[in-house]
Tab-separated table of N, CA and C in Angstrom:
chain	number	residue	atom	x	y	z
A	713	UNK	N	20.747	-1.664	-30.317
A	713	UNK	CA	19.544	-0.941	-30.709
A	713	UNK	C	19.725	0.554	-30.455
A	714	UNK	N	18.999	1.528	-31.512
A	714	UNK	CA	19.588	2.605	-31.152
A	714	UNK	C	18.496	3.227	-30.116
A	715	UNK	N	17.820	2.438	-29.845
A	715	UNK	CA	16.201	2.748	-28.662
A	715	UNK	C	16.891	2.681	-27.262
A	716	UNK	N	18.566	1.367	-27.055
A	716	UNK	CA	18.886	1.636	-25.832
A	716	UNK	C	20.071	3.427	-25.283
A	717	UNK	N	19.754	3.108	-24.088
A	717	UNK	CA	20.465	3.898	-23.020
A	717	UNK	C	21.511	3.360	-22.436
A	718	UNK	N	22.321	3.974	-22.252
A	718	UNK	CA	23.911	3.383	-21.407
A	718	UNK	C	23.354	2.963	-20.252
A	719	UNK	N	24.295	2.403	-19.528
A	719	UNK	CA	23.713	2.016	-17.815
A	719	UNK	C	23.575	2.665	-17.102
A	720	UNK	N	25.148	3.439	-16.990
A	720	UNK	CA	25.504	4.343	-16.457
A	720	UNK	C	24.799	5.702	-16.561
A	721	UNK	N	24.746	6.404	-17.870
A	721	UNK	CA	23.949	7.354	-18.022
A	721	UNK	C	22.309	7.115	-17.632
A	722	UNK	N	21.801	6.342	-17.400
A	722	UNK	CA	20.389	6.195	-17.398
A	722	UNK	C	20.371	6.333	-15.407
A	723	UNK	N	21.442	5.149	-14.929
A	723	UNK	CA	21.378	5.606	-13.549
A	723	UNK	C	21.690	6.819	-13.000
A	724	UNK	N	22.451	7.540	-13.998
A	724	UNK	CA	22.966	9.206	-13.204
A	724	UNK	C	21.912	9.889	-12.953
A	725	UNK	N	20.617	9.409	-14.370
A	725	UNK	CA	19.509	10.378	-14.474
A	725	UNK	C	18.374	9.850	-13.668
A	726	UNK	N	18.001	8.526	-13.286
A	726	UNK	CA	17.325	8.217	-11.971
A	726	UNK	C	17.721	8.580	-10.416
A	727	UNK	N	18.725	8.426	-10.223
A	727	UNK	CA	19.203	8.817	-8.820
A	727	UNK	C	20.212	9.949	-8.416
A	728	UNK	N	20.405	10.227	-6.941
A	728	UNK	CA	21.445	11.366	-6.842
A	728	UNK	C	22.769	11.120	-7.151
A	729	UNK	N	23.044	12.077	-7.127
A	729	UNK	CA	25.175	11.251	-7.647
A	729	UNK	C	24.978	10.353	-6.455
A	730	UNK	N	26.022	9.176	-7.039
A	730	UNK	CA	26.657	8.106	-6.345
A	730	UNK	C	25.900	7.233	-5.255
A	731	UNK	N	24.629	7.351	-5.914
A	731	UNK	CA	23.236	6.657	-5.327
A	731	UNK	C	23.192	5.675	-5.720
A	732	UNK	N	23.411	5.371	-7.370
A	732	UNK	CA	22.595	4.298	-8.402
A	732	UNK	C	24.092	3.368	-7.914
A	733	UNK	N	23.494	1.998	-8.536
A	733	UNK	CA	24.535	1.312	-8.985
A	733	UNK	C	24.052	0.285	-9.846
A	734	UNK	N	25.175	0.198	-11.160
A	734	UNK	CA	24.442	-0.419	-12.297
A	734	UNK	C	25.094	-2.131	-12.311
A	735	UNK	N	24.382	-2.880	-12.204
A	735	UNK	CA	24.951	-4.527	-12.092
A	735	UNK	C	24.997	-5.174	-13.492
A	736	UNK	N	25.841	-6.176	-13.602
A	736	UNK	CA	25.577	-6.838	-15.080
A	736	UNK	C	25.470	-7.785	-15.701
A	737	UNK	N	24.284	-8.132	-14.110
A	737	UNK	CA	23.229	-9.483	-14.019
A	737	UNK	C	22.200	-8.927	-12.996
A	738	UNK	N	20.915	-9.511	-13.195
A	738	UNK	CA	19.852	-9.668	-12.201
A	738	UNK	C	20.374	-10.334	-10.817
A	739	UNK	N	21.303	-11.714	-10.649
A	739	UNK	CA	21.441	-11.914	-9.708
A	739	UNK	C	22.742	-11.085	-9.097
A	740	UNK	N	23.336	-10.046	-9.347
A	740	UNK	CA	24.233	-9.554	-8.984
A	740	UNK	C	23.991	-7.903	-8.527
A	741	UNK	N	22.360	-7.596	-9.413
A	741	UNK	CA	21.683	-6.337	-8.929
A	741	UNK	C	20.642	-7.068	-7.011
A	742	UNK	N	20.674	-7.695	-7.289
A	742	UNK	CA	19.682	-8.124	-5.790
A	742	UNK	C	20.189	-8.374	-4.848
A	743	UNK	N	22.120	-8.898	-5.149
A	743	UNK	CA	22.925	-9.419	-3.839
A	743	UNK	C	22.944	-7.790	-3.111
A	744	UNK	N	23.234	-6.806	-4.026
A	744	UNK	CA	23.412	-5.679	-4.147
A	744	UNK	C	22.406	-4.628	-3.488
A	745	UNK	N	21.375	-4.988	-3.956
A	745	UNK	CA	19.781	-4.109	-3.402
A	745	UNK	C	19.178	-4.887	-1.947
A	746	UNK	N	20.357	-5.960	-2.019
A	746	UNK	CA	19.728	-6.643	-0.343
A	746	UNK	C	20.663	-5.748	0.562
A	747	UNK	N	22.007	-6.330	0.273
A	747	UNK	CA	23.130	-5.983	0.879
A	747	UNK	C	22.977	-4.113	1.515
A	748	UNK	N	22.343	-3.336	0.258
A	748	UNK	CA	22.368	-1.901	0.687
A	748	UNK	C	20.911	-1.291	1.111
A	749	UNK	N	20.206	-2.456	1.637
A	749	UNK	CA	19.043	-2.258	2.270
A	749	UNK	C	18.226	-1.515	1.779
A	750	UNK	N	18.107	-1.478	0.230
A	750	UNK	CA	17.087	-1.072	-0.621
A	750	UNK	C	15.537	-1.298	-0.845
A	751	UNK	N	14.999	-0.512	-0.942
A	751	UNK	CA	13.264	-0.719	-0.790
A	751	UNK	C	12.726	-0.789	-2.035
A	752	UNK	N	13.820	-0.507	-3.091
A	752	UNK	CA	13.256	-0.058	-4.501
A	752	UNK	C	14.040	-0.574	-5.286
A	753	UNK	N	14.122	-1.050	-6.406
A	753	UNK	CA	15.140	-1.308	-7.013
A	753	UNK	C	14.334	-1.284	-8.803
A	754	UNK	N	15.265	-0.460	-9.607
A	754	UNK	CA	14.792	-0.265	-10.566
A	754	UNK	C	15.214	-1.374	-11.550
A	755	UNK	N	14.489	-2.181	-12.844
A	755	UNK	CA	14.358	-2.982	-13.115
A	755	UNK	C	15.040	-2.284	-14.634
A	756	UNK	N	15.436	-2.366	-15.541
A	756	UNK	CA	15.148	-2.356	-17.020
A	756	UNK	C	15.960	-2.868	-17.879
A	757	UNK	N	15.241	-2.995	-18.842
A	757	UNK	CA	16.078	-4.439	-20.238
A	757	UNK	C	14.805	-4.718	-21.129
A	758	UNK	N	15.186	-5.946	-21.048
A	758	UNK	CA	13.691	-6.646	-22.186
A	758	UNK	C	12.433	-7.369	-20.708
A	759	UNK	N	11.597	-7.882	-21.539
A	759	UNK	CA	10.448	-8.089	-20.666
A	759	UNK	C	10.578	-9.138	-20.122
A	760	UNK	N	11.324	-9.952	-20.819
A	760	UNK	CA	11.928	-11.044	-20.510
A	760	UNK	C	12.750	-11.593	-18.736
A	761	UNK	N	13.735	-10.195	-19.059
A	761	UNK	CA	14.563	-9.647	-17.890
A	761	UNK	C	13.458	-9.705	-16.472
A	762	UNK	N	12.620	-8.538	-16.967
A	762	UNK	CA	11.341	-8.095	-15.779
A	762	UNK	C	10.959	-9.376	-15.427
A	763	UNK	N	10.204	-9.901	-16.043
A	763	UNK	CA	9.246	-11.242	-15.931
A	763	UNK	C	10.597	-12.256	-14.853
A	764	UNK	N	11.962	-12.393	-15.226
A	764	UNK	CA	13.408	-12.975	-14.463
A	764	UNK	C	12.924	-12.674	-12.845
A	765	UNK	N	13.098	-10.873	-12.811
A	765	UNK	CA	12.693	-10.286	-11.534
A	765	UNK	C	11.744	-10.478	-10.697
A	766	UNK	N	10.546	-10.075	-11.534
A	766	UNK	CA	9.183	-10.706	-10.550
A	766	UNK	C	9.656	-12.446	-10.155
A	767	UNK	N	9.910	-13.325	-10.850
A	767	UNK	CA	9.271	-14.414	-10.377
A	767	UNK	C	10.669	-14.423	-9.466
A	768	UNK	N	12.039	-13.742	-9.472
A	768	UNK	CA	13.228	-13.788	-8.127
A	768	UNK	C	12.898	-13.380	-6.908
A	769	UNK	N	12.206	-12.060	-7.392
A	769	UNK	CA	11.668	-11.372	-6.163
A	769	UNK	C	10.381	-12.019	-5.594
A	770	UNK	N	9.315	-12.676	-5.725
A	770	UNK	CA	8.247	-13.176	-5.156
A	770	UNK	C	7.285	-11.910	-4.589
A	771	UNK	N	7.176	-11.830	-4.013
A	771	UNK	CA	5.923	-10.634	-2.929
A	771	UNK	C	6.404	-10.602	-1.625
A	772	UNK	N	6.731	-8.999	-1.830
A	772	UNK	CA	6.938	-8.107	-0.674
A	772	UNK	C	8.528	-7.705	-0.227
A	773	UNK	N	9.082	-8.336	-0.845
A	773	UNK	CA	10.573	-7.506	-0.630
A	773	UNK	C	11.090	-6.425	-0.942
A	774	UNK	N	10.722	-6.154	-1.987
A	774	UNK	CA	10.729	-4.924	-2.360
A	774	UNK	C	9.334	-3.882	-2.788
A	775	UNK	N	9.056	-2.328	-2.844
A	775	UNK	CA	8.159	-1.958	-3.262
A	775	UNK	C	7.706	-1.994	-4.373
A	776	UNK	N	6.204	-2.503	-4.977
A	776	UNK	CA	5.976	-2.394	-6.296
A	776	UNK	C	5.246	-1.036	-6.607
A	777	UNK	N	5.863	-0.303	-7.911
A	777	UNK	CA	5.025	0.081	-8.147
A	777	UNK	C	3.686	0.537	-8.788
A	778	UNK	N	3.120	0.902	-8.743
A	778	UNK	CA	1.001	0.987	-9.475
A	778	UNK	C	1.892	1.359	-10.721
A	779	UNK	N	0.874	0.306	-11.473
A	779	UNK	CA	0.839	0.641	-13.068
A	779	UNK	C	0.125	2.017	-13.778
């Protein structure tokens, strides 16, 4: 789609250098956002993906944020 963003380029532009790290699975972004004691972890893809996340993540492991 020409609506997407690279991985890489999209994480350079959310975080400081060598902050982000881009995974290439949901369960391989969370071993990841546990492991580096992350409070936040940014989500994006299809809604599909999101909807994957919420119901992995459950309530309170990570911060949500207000719509």
């Amino acid at each position: 789609s020409n609506r997407g963003v690279d991985p890489v380029e999209l994480a350079a532009l959310c975080t400081e250098p060598g902050r982000g790290t881009v995974a290439t699975s949901l369960a391989d972004a969370l071993v990841v956002a546990r492991q580096g004691g992350a409070k936040r972890i940014l989500v994006t893809g299809s809604l599909f993906l999101a909807g994957e996340a919420i119901a992995e993540l459950g309530e309170g492991e990570f911060e949500k944020s207000d719509p």
